[in-house]
């Protein structure tokens, strides 16, 4: 596979897994009381945090998991639990833009950077893509694809609040509840996807 084809594969895979369009409404809800400049800064910090984490997992993710005795399944279940907690907070109408008991004052690193943008799925994807790289040019293509996808993610996040602002306060509150439910369901699905195969593996020998 040529470096260009591998780069295109990396871009499509990462963009699908990170899903900035799906993250955008959550980001808009969390930064609802921030001005446009502050929202752009939060989006930038979130993307940079995700870039740093994904770069670490691309270069040494498998070794890190082995070092701590952690499996990919456990990693995904942990990410699912974080999603569930975030979804519950949004459903309760927690104010994500200000200090709260369940959400930090600055959500750029957690939960936006990790696990919403640089989540278990994205971490696993970069590890798999690194394993598929056949040359230095493939690795460079993966690095470029990661930067491109996160730059696109920043653009989507920066534009999202202005679009959702047209909904007004009531529409934004309703969007927050709906996205909270979506995030909650995604988290539950993450847990189910990993727990069911483990349960089958335990039961099948019996």
XYZ file of N, CA, C and O in Angstrom:
824
model
N 0.852 -1.197 0.000
C 0.000 0.000 0.000
C 0.885 1.244 0.000
O 1.844 1.329 0.769
N 0.573 2.202 -0.862
C 1.355 3.434 -0.925
C 1.121 4.282 0.324
O 0.131 4.094 1.045
N 2.041 5.214 0.572
C 1.920 6.086 1.737
C 0.660 6.950 1.645
O -0.003 7.202 2.650
N 0.328 7.387 0.406
C -0.866 8.208 0.232
C -2.130 7.419 0.549
O -3.047 7.920 1.233
N -2.191 6.183 0.098
C -3.356 5.343 0.367
C -3.455 5.028 1.860
O -4.551 5.036 2.435
N -2.311 4.761 2.479
C -2.314 4.480 3.911
C -2.735 5.718 4.698
O -3.477 5.626 5.680
N -2.281 6.898 4.254
C -2.682 8.136 4.915
C -4.173 8.372 4.811
O -4.816 8.801 5.773
N -4.740 8.085 3.620
C -6.193 8.236 3.451
C -6.943 7.273 4.359
O -7.979 7.627 4.951
N -6.427 6.054 4.472
C -7.035 5.077 5.381
C -6.994 5.574 6.818
O -7.985 5.466 7.555
N -5.868 6.155 7.212
C -5.726 6.671 8.574
C -6.698 7.821 8.836
O -7.333 7.886 9.895
N -6.816 8.738 7.873
C -7.718 9.879 8.041
C -9.160 9.408 8.191
O -9.887 9.841 9.105
N -9.597 8.512 7.305
C -10.985 8.052 7.363
C -11.252 7.275 8.643
O -12.305 7.443 9.272
N -10.303 6.437 9.066
C -10.495 5.649 10.275
C -10.564 6.536 11.508
O -11.466 6.406 12.351
N -9.614 7.471 11.630
C -9.563 8.329 12.811
C -10.746 9.284 12.866
O -11.313 9.523 13.937
N -11.123 9.840 11.698
C -12.257 10.768 11.690
C -13.539 10.052 12.106
O -14.357 10.605 12.844
N -13.708 8.816 11.654
C -14.900 8.057 12.012
C -14.931 7.729 13.489
O -15.974 7.869 14.152
N -13.795 7.330 14.040
C -13.741 6.935 15.447
C -13.865 8.147 16.368
O -14.610 8.124 17.351
N -13.143 9.222 16.051
C -13.208 10.421 16.897
C -14.567 11.091 16.788
O -15.098 11.616 17.770
N -15.157 11.096 15.599
C -16.506 11.611 15.363
C -16.689 13.020 15.911
O -17.458 13.240 16.855
N -15.975 14.029 15.365
C -16.108 15.400 15.881
C -17.518 15.952 15.772
O -17.921 16.784 16.600
N -18.282 15.506 14.789
C -19.666 15.986 14.657
C -20.502 15.507 15.833
O -21.374 16.224 16.338
N -20.224 14.301 16.306
C -20.937 13.802 17.473
C -20.477 14.456 18.758
O -21.263 14.621 19.709
N -19.203 14.864 18.816
C -18.667 15.515 20.011
C -19.138 16.966 20.100
O -19.283 17.514 21.198
N -19.392 17.592 18.952
C -19.699 19.026 18.907
C -20.849 19.455 19.815
O -20.711 20.445 20.549
N -22.003 18.776 19.808
C -23.078 19.223 20.702
C -22.715 19.119 22.183
O -23.128 19.959 22.989
N -21.940 18.100 22.544
C -21.492 17.973 23.935
C -20.566 19.131 24.280
O -20.681 19.743 25.347
N -19.657 19.439 23.387
C -18.751 20.573 23.591
C -19.528 21.875 23.744
O -19.249 22.686 24.631
N -20.515 22.087 22.879
C -21.313 23.308 22.938
C -22.059 23.423 24.263
O -22.169 24.509 24.848
N -22.566 22.303 24.762
C -23.283 22.314 26.028
C -22.355 22.641 27.182
O -22.712 23.386 28.105
N -21.138 22.109 27.152
C -20.185 22.332 28.242
C -19.641 23.753 28.262
O -19.212 24.233 29.309
N -19.633 24.408 27.118
C -19.071 25.758 27.041
C -20.154 26.794 26.748
O -19.860 27.859 26.201
N -21.386 26.488 27.134
C -22.526 27.344 26.782
C -22.382 28.766 27.326
O -22.864 29.722 26.722
N -21.739 28.935 28.491
C -21.630 30.262 29.107
C -20.296 30.932 28.841
O -19.992 31.964 29.437
N -19.490 30.365 27.981
C -18.200 30.956 27.618
C -18.355 31.770 26.348
O -19.225 31.492 25.525
N -17.486 32.794 26.186
C -17.542 33.557 24.943
C -16.812 32.800 23.837
O -16.187 31.760 24.070
N -16.890 33.338 22.619
C -16.346 32.626 21.460
C -14.846 32.395 21.587
O -14.343 31.317 21.256
N -14.126 33.382 22.094
C -12.673 33.232 22.226
C -12.318 32.147 23.237
O -11.424 31.331 22.987
N -13.029 32.137 24.360
C -12.768 31.119 25.380
C -13.106 29.731 24.855
O -12.388 28.758 25.133
N -14.193 29.616 24.081
C -14.564 28.316 23.521
C -13.494 27.802 22.567
O -13.181 26.618 22.552
N -12.933 28.716 21.764
C -11.878 28.296 20.839
C -10.647 27.809 21.596
O -9.995 26.843 21.178
N -10.340 28.485 22.712
C -9.195 28.050 23.522
C -9.449 26.677 24.125
O -8.553 25.827 24.159
N -10.668 26.466 24.614
C -11.010 25.157 25.183
C -10.904 24.074 24.112
O -10.357 22.989 24.356
N -11.430 24.362 22.924
C -11.365 23.393 21.831
C -9.921 23.081 21.456
O -9.566 21.921 21.207
N -9.073 24.121 21.428
C -7.671 23.918 21.078
C -6.971 23.061 22.131
O -6.234 22.118 21.792
N -7.199 23.377 23.414
C -6.564 22.578 24.474
C -7.048 21.136 24.441
O -6.264 20.207 24.659
N -8.330 20.939 24.162
C -8.874 19.586 24.097
C -8.222 18.796 22.967
O -7.839 17.631 23.138
N -8.080 19.422 21.804
C -7.468 18.731 20.663
C -5.993 18.464 20.897
O -5.480 17.399 20.524
N -5.292 19.410 21.538
C -3.877 19.191 21.836
C -3.700 18.076 22.862
O -2.766 17.270 22.761
N -4.592 18.037 23.860
C -4.529 16.956 24.851
C -4.758 15.610 24.185
O -4.045 14.631 24.460
N -5.761 15.553 23.303
C -6.025 14.313 22.582
C -4.843 13.928 21.699
O -4.475 12.749 21.615
N -4.226 14.921 21.048
C -3.062 14.655 20.198
C -1.921 14.057 21.021
O -1.288 13.071 20.601
N -1.664 14.639 22.193
C -0.578 14.136 23.034
C -0.832 12.698 23.470
O 0.048 11.840 23.400
N -2.062 12.434 23.929
C -2.390 11.088 24.413
C -2.339 10.067 23.278
O -1.785 8.968 23.434
N -2.904 10.427 22.136
C -2.908 9.495 21.007
C -1.498 9.252 20.470
O -1.178 8.143 20.027
N -0.646 10.276 20.521
C 0.744 10.094 20.098
C 1.461 9.123 21.023
O 2.244 8.268 20.569
N 1.194 9.247 22.326
C 1.809 8.325 23.285
C 1.352 6.897 23.029
O 2.156 5.955 23.015
N 0.049 6.722 22.793
C -0.467 5.376 22.558
C -0.024 4.833 21.205
O 0.117 3.617 21.046
N 0.212 5.711 20.240
C 0.702 5.243 18.946
C 2.125 4.710 19.062
O 2.496 3.741 18.394
N 2.921 5.346 19.911
C 4.330 4.960 20.013
C 4.581 3.867 21.051
O 5.470 3.033 20.875
N 3.803 3.873 22.132
C 4.098 2.915 23.205
C 2.853 2.429 23.929
O 2.931 2.039 25.089
N 1.709 2.447 23.246
C 0.455 2.059 23.906
C 0.450 0.621 24.385
O 0.083 0.334 25.530
N 0.876 -0.288 23.520
C 0.870 -1.702 23.896
C 1.789 -1.962 25.075
O 1.444 -2.710 26.003
N 2.958 -1.314 25.080
C 3.902 -1.495 26.184
C 3.335 -0.940 27.487
O 3.504 -1.541 28.553
N 2.645 0.207 27.406
C 2.053 0.798 28.607
C 0.985 -0.119 29.202
O 0.936 -0.321 30.420
N 0.136 -0.660 28.347
C -0.906 -1.554 28.840
C -0.311 -2.803 29.473
O -0.776 -3.253 30.528
N 0.738 -3.349 28.843
C 1.394 -4.527 29.421
C 2.071 -4.188 30.739
O 2.070 -4.987 31.682
N 2.661 -2.987 30.812
C 3.353 -2.568 32.030
C 2.420 -2.552 33.232
O 2.783 -2.984 34.328
N 1.195 -2.053 33.020
C 0.231 -1.967 34.108
C -0.688 -3.182 34.181
O -1.602 -3.220 35.006
N -0.456 -4.148 33.319
C -1.281 -5.344 33.334
C -2.724 -5.082 32.945
O -3.648 -5.728 33.453
N -2.925 -4.131 32.035
C -4.266 -3.725 31.613
C -4.536 -4.254 30.213
O -3.684 -4.149 29.323
N -5.712 -4.808 30.001
C -6.101 -5.283 28.675
C -6.892 -4.204 27.940
O -7.404 -3.261 28.560
N -6.993 -4.358 26.628
C -7.799 -3.432 25.831
C -9.251 -3.464 26.286
O -9.932 -2.433 26.334
N -9.737 -4.651 26.639
C -11.124 -4.785 27.093
C -11.371 -3.946 28.346
O -12.365 -3.217 28.446
N -10.461 -4.050 29.309
C -10.610 -3.273 30.539
C -10.530 -1.777 30.248
O -11.257 -0.967 30.845
N -9.673 -1.413 29.313
C -9.512 -0.015 28.943
C -10.809 0.544 28.354
O -11.250 1.647 28.686
N -11.434 -0.246 27.491
C -12.684 0.204 26.878
C -13.819 0.271 27.911
O -14.661 1.170 27.865
N -13.851 -0.688 28.829
C -14.885 -0.666 29.868
C -14.729 0.582 30.742
O -15.711 1.249 31.085
N -13.481 0.917 31.098
C -13.240 2.128 31.881
C -13.702 3.375 31.154
O -14.319 4.269 31.745
N -13.429 3.443 29.846
C -13.911 4.579 29.056
C -15.415 4.637 29.006
O -16.012 5.718 29.078
N -16.055 3.475 28.913
C -17.518 3.436 28.917
C -18.101 3.957 30.221
O -19.102 4.679 30.222
N -17.464 3.609 31.343
C -17.941 4.087 32.643
C -17.825 5.611 32.731
O -18.719 6.295 33.260
N -16.725 6.169 32.205
C -16.579 7.629 32.184
C -17.688 8.282 31.367
O -18.237 9.324 31.754
N -18.035 7.676 30.236
C -19.118 8.195 29.401
C -20.440 8.163 30.167
O -21.238 9.104 30.087
N -20.683 7.069 30.893
C -21.920 6.951 31.663
C -22.008 8.059 32.707
O -23.056 8.705 32.878
N -20.915 8.313 33.418
C -20.907 9.360 34.446
C -21.161 10.735 33.838
O -21.918 11.540 34.384
N -20.527 10.999 32.683
C -20.738 12.277 32.007
C -22.183 12.415 31.546
O -22.812 13.472 31.718
N -22.737 11.358 30.965
C -24.124 11.401 30.492
C -25.103 11.644 31.621
O -26.058 12.422 31.482
N -24.886 11.007 32.773
C -25.764 11.219 33.925
C -25.705 12.659 34.394
O -26.726 13.256 34.756
N -24.503 13.233 34.420
C -24.353 14.633 34.828
C -25.122 15.563 33.896
O -25.800 16.498 34.343
N -25.054 15.301 32.590
C -25.756 16.145 31.624
C -27.268 15.974 31.736
O -28.018 16.932 31.594
N -27.724 14.756 31.991
C -29.159 14.518 32.140
C -29.719 15.210 33.375
O -30.875 15.634 33.385
N -28.894 15.327 34.412
C -29.336 16.016 35.624
C -29.313 17.525 35.455
O -29.735 18.259 36.345
N -28.799 17.973 34.322
C -28.774 19.412 34.081
C -27.619 20.099 34.734
O -27.684 21.273 35.064
N -26.510 19.364 34.941
C -25.334 19.965 35.539
C -24.800 21.079 34.665
O -24.829 21.003 33.441
N -24.312 22.141 35.310
C -23.767 23.287 34.578
C -22.302 22.994 34.257
O -21.425 23.116 35.106
N -22.029 22.638 33.006
C -20.682 22.248 32.630
C -19.779 23.448 32.405
O -18.566 23.281 32.263
N -20.340 24.606 32.348
C -19.500 25.772 32.077
C -18.957 26.396 33.344
O -18.067 27.219 33.314
N -19.506 26.032 34.474
C -19.044 26.589 35.728
C -18.628 25.465 36.643
O -18.822 24.302 36.372
N -18.082 25.851 37.786
C -17.600 24.845 38.715
C -18.736 24.003 39.225
O -19.770 24.507 39.643
N -18.515 22.686 39.232
C -19.535 21.789 39.730
C -18.897 20.611 40.405
O -17.694 20.377 40.288
N -19.718 19.835 41.093
C -19.172 18.715 41.838
C -18.713 17.606 40.912
O -17.758 16.895 41.192
N -19.393 17.423 39.783
C -19.095 16.281 38.940
C -18.313 16.638 37.689
O -17.824 15.769 36.995
N -18.170 17.925 37.371
C -17.469 18.325 36.159
C -16.476 19.421 36.486
O -16.817 20.378 37.168
N -15.208 19.326 36.033
C -14.218 20.339 36.353
C -14.555 21.677 35.714
O -15.284 21.749 34.733
N -13.973 22.754 36.293
C -14.241 24.085 35.763
C -13.753 24.210 34.331
O -14.389 24.852 33.507
N -12.595 23.629 34.033
C -12.066 23.616 32.678
C -12.203 22.205 32.123
O -11.448 21.302 32.498
N -13.166 21.990 31.220
C -13.400 20.632 30.709
C -12.524 20.273 29.523
O -12.733 19.228 28.901
N -11.535 21.113 29.189
C -10.784 20.895 27.960
C -9.989 19.591 27.983
O -9.934 18.886 26.971
N -9.371 19.269 29.125
C -8.571 18.047 29.198
C -9.475 16.848 29.453
O -9.463 15.860 28.720
N -10.240 16.928 30.558
C -11.213 15.890 30.925
C -12.550 16.566 31.124
O -12.637 17.528 31.903
N -13.608 16.188 30.453
C -13.713 14.992 29.611
C -13.576 15.226 28.110
O -13.716 14.277 27.348
N -13.328 16.489 27.670
C -13.331 16.734 26.225
C -12.142 16.075 25.529
O -12.314 15.297 24.586
N -10.924 16.417 25.991
C -9.749 15.832 25.361
C -9.712 14.324 25.525
O -9.459 13.585 24.581
N -9.987 13.904 26.765
C -10.059 12.484 27.103
C -11.259 12.305 28.020
O -11.342 13.000 29.036
N -12.261 11.480 27.736
C -12.230 10.468 26.679
C -13.079 10.798 25.451
O -13.263 9.922 24.617
N -13.636 12.027 25.344
C -14.542 12.282 24.222
C -13.811 12.308 22.881
O -14.282 11.707 21.905
N -12.675 13.017 22.807
C -11.935 13.070 21.543
C -10.909 11.931 21.488
O -10.932 11.095 20.589
N -10.010 11.917 22.445
C -9.003 10.854 22.499
C -9.461 9.728 23.394
O -8.858 9.475 24.438
N -10.524 9.054 23.005
C -11.105 7.995 23.817
C -10.482 6.639 23.555
O -9.555 6.505 22.738
N -10.999 5.613 24.224
C -10.467 4.259 24.039
C -10.501 3.791 22.590
O -9.573 3.121 22.131
N -11.563 4.148 21.867
C -11.648 3.748 20.465
C -10.534 4.361 19.635
O -9.902 3.683 18.813
N -10.285 5.665 19.838
C -9.216 6.334 19.088
C -7.851 5.795 19.484
O -6.962 5.616 18.641
N -7.660 5.530 20.785
C -6.380 4.985 21.244
C -6.121 3.616 20.626
O -5.011 3.320 20.164
N -7.150 2.778 20.618
C -7.006 1.452 20.018
C -6.740 1.559 18.525
O -5.913 0.822 17.964
N -7.413 2.505 17.863
C -7.251 2.678 16.416
C -5.823 3.055 16.048
O -5.243 2.497 15.109
N -5.228 4.019 16.785
C -3.856 4.413 16.446
C -2.879 3.269 16.701
O -1.905 3.094 15.951
N -3.148 2.469 17.733
C -2.285 1.320 17.992
C -2.367 0.303 16.853
O -1.359 -0.253 16.414
N -3.573 0.079 16.357
C -3.754 -0.856 15.241
C -3.099 -0.317 13.974
O -2.422 -1.056 13.240
N -3.265 0.971 13.702
C -2.693 1.565 12.494
C -1.166 1.537 12.535
O -0.516 1.316 11.502
N -0.595 1.773 13.702
C 0.859 1.675 13.827
C 1.318 0.253 13.509
O 2.339 0.045 12.846
N 0.543 -0.722 13.965
C 0.882 -2.109 13.678
C 0.804 -2.441 12.195
O 1.498 -3.344 11.715
N -0.035 -1.695 11.461
C -0.185 -1.938 10.020
C 0.829 -1.165 9.185
O 0.981 -1.432 7.989
N 1.526 -0.198 9.793
C 2.506 0.605 9.055
C 3.670 -0.278 8.613
O 4.227 -1.036 9.406
N 4.022 -0.163 7.338
C 5.062 -1.018 6.767
C 6.373 -0.290 6.550
O 7.378 -0.918 6.205
N 6.390 1.015 6.742
C 7.612 1.777 6.496
C 7.557 3.088 7.275
O 6.536 3.434 7.886
N 8.674 3.805 7.223
C 8.743 5.109 7.895
C 7.757 6.079 7.264
O 7.154 6.912 7.952
N 7.569 5.989 5.936
C 6.626 6.887 5.264
C 5.189 6.600 5.723
O 4.376 7.522 5.815
N 4.882 5.353 6.025
C 3.561 5.024 6.551
C 3.364 5.640 7.935
O 2.286 6.155 8.253
N 4.398 5.569 8.757
C 4.322 6.176 10.097
C 4.134 7.688 9.976
O 3.343 8.300 10.702
N 4.867 8.302 9.031
C 4.724 9.746 8.805
C 3.312 10.068 8.307
O 2.734 11.095 8.698
N 2.766 9.219 7.463
C 1.399 9.427 6.974
C 0.393 9.342 8.109
O -0.564 10.128 8.167
N 0.608 8.411 9.045
C -0.273 8.302 10.207
C -0.184 9.544 11.073
O -1.209 10.072 11.521
N 1.034 10.040 11.296
C 1.209 11.252 12.099
C 0.501 12.439 11.442
O -0.185 13.221 12.113
N 0.677 12.560 10.120
C -0.001 13.646 9.415
C -1.501 13.520 9.461
O -2.220 14.518 9.627
N -2.004 12.284 9.324
C -3.445 12.054 9.379
C -4.010 12.429 10.740
O -5.095 13.020 10.841
N -3.269 12.115 11.803
C -3.735 12.453 13.151
C -3.838 13.964 13.334
O -4.821 14.469 13.884
N -2.836 14.687 12.824
C -2.865 16.150 12.922
C -4.022 16.720 12.109
O -4.740 17.622 12.562
N -4.229 16.200 10.904
C -5.309 16.688 10.035
C -6.675 16.458 10.683
O -7.526 17.365 10.713
N -6.893 15.260 11.213
C -8.198 14.944 11.819
C -8.459 15.811 13.035
O -9.578 16.316 13.225
N -7.442 16.030 13.853
C -7.647 16.862 15.045
C -7.807 18.333 14.674
O -8.532 19.071 15.360
N -7.172 18.778 13.581
C -7.408 20.146 13.106
C -8.847 20.303 12.626
O -9.514 21.316 12.916
N -9.354 19.304 11.909
C -10.757 19.329 11.491
C -11.688 19.290 12.697
O -12.737 19.953 12.712
N -11.297 18.524 13.704
C -12.099 18.456 14.931
C -12.183 19.826 15.581
O -13.255 20.250 16.032
N -11.053 20.553 15.626
C -11.063 21.894 16.210
C -12.008 22.818 15.435
O -12.761 23.596 16.038
N -11.965 22.740 14.116
C -12.836 23.586 13.296
C -14.303 23.298 13.600
O -15.116 24.209 13.771
N -14.654 22.009 13.679
C -16.040 21.627 13.951
C -16.467 22.116 15.337
O -17.560 22.682 15.501
N -15.607 21.928 16.334
C -15.959 22.348 17.698
C -16.070 23.860 17.802
O -16.967 24.373 18.478
N -15.173 24.572 17.146
C -15.214 26.036 17.215
C -16.481 26.600 16.582
O -17.001 27.637 17.017
N -16.998 25.925 15.554
C -18.194 26.425 14.864
C -19.487 25.977 15.530
O -20.533 26.624 15.354
N -19.439 24.901 16.295
C -20.667 24.315 16.846
C -21.453 25.251 17.752
O -22.679 25.370 17.609
N -20.815 25.959 18.729
C -21.609 26.807 19.638
C -22.394 27.892 18.919
O -23.528 28.209 19.291
N -21.796 28.488 17.871
C -22.498 29.547 17.144
C -23.753 28.997 16.478
O -24.790 29.670 16.431
N -23.673 27.771 15.981
C -24.843 27.167 15.346
C -25.907 26.829 16.386
O -27.100 27.086 16.184
N -25.472 26.264 17.513
C -26.439 25.875 18.539
C -27.010 27.079 19.278
O -28.078 26.985 19.888
N -26.304 28.221 19.236
C -26.793 29.419 19.917
C -28.133 29.882 19.348
O -28.916 30.548 20.034
N -28.402 29.542 18.120
C -29.671 29.919 17.502
C -30.852 29.213 18.163
O -31.997 29.629 18.005
N -30.571 28.146 18.901
C -31.645 27.419 19.568
C -32.175 28.177 20.779
O -33.277 27.902 21.246
N -31.369 29.108 21.331
C -31.786 29.813 22.535
C -31.526 28.990 23.783
O -31.055 27.856 23.725
N -31.839 29.561 24.945
C -31.569 28.899 26.221
C -32.347 27.597 26.357
O -31.809 26.573 26.786
N -33.634 27.640 25.982
C -34.459 26.424 26.098
C -33.968 25.343 25.157
O -33.845 24.169 25.538
N -33.653 25.724 23.928
C -33.160 24.751 22.967
C -31.828 24.165 23.386
O -31.580 22.966 23.215
N -30.941 25.015 23.962
C -29.649 24.524 24.428
C -29.820 23.544 25.579
O -29.150 22.503 25.635
N -30.734 23.869 26.515
C -30.984 22.960 27.643
C -31.527 21.625 27.144
O -31.122 20.560 27.630
N -32.454 21.697 26.172
C -33.005 20.467 25.613
C -31.921 19.657 24.905
O -31.854 18.425 25.051
N -31.041 20.349 24.156
C -29.948 19.675 23.471
C -29.016 19.001 24.464
O -28.546 17.877 24.234
N -28.764 19.685 25.580
C -27.897 19.108 26.609
C -28.479 17.809 27.140
O -27.767 16.810 27.304
N -29.807 17.798 27.417
C -30.439 16.579 27.932
C -30.380 15.453 26.895
O -30.088 14.305 27.222
N -30.661 15.814 25.633
C -30.654 14.794 24.583
C -29.261 14.211 24.401
O -29.073 12.990 24.334
N -28.259 15.089 24.353
C -26.890 14.609 24.178
C -26.418 13.850 25.412
O -25.617 12.916 25.310
N -26.919 14.233 26.588
C -26.594 13.486 27.794
C -27.083 12.053 27.681
O -26.381 11.105 28.063
N -28.297 11.895 27.149
C -28.845 10.555 26.959
C -28.011 9.778 25.941
O -27.709 8.587 26.142
N -27.617 10.461 24.859
C -26.807 9.802 23.831
C -25.468 9.356 24.408
O -25.020 8.217 24.194
N -24.807 10.255 25.152
C -23.517 9.920 25.753
C -23.668 8.768 26.736
O -22.832 7.862 26.788
N -24.745 8.793 27.524
C -25.003 7.708 28.479
C -25.144 6.374 27.749
O -24.551 5.356 28.156
N -25.927 6.371 26.674
C -26.145 5.135 25.915
C -24.845 4.651 25.280
O -24.556 3.440 25.263
N -24.031 5.585 24.767
C -22.742 5.201 24.184
C -21.870 4.532 25.248
O -21.226 3.506 24.995
N -21.857 5.110 26.436
C -21.071 4.524 27.515
C -21.544 3.131 27.878
O -20.734 2.216 28.057
N -22.861 2.956 27.973
C -23.415 1.634 28.281
C -23.056 0.640 27.184
O -22.685 -0.514 27.454
N -23.127 1.090 25.923
C -22.790 0.200 24.804
C -21.321 -0.193 24.829
O -20.967 -1.333 24.520
N -20.448 0.774 25.199
C -19.025 0.467 25.334
C -18.822 -0.679 26.321
O -18.051 -1.609 26.065
N -19.513 -0.586 27.475
C -19.358 -1.603 28.510
C -19.909 -2.942 28.018
O -19.273 -3.992 28.171
N -21.108 -2.912 27.402
C -21.726 -4.148 26.909
C -20.838 -4.824 25.871
O -20.638 -6.048 25.892
N -20.280 -4.033 24.940
C -19.461 -4.594 23.868
C -18.258 -5.354 24.398
O -17.778 -6.297 23.752
N -17.751 -4.947 25.543
C -16.576 -5.629 26.086
C -16.937 -6.688 27.108
O -16.244 -7.708 27.230
N -18.020 -6.467 27.874
C -18.379 -7.421 28.926
C -18.960 -8.701 28.335
O -18.654 -9.807 28.808
N -19.788 -8.572 27.298
C -20.440 -9.759 26.711
C -19.413 -10.779 26.195
O -19.528 -11.974 26.512
N -18.403 -10.377 25.401
C -17.426 -11.389 24.971
C -16.677 -12.033 26.134
O -16.378 -13.236 26.091
N -16.379 -11.232 27.166
C -15.689 -11.789 28.336
C -16.573 -12.804 29.029
O -16.126 -13.898 29.415
N -17.861 -12.465 29.193
C -18.799 -13.399 29.841
C -18.939 -14.678 29.024
O -18.980 -15.782 29.584
N -18.998 -14.566 27.707
C -19.105 -15.755 26.858
C -17.863 -16.639 26.981
O -17.954 -17.861 27.000
N -16.698 -15.983 27.057
C -15.458 -16.750 27.183
C -15.410 -17.499 28.502
O -14.864 -18.603 28.588
N -15.999 -16.905 29.551
C -16.014 -17.566 30.860
C -17.005 -18.712 30.881
O -16.726 -19.796 31.414
N -18.172 -18.498 30.238
C -19.250 -19.502 30.300
C -19.001 -20.647 29.324
O -19.327 -21.800 29.626
N -18.437 -20.358 28.153
C -18.329 -21.379 27.099
C -17.594 -22.645 27.512
O -18.012 -23.746 27.150
N -16.479 -22.574 28.273
C -15.819 -23.843 28.649
C -16.688 -24.731 29.511
O -16.576 -25.962 29.470
N -17.579 -24.091 30.312
C -18.486 -24.873 31.166
C -19.560 -25.532 30.334
O -20.075 -26.564 30.710
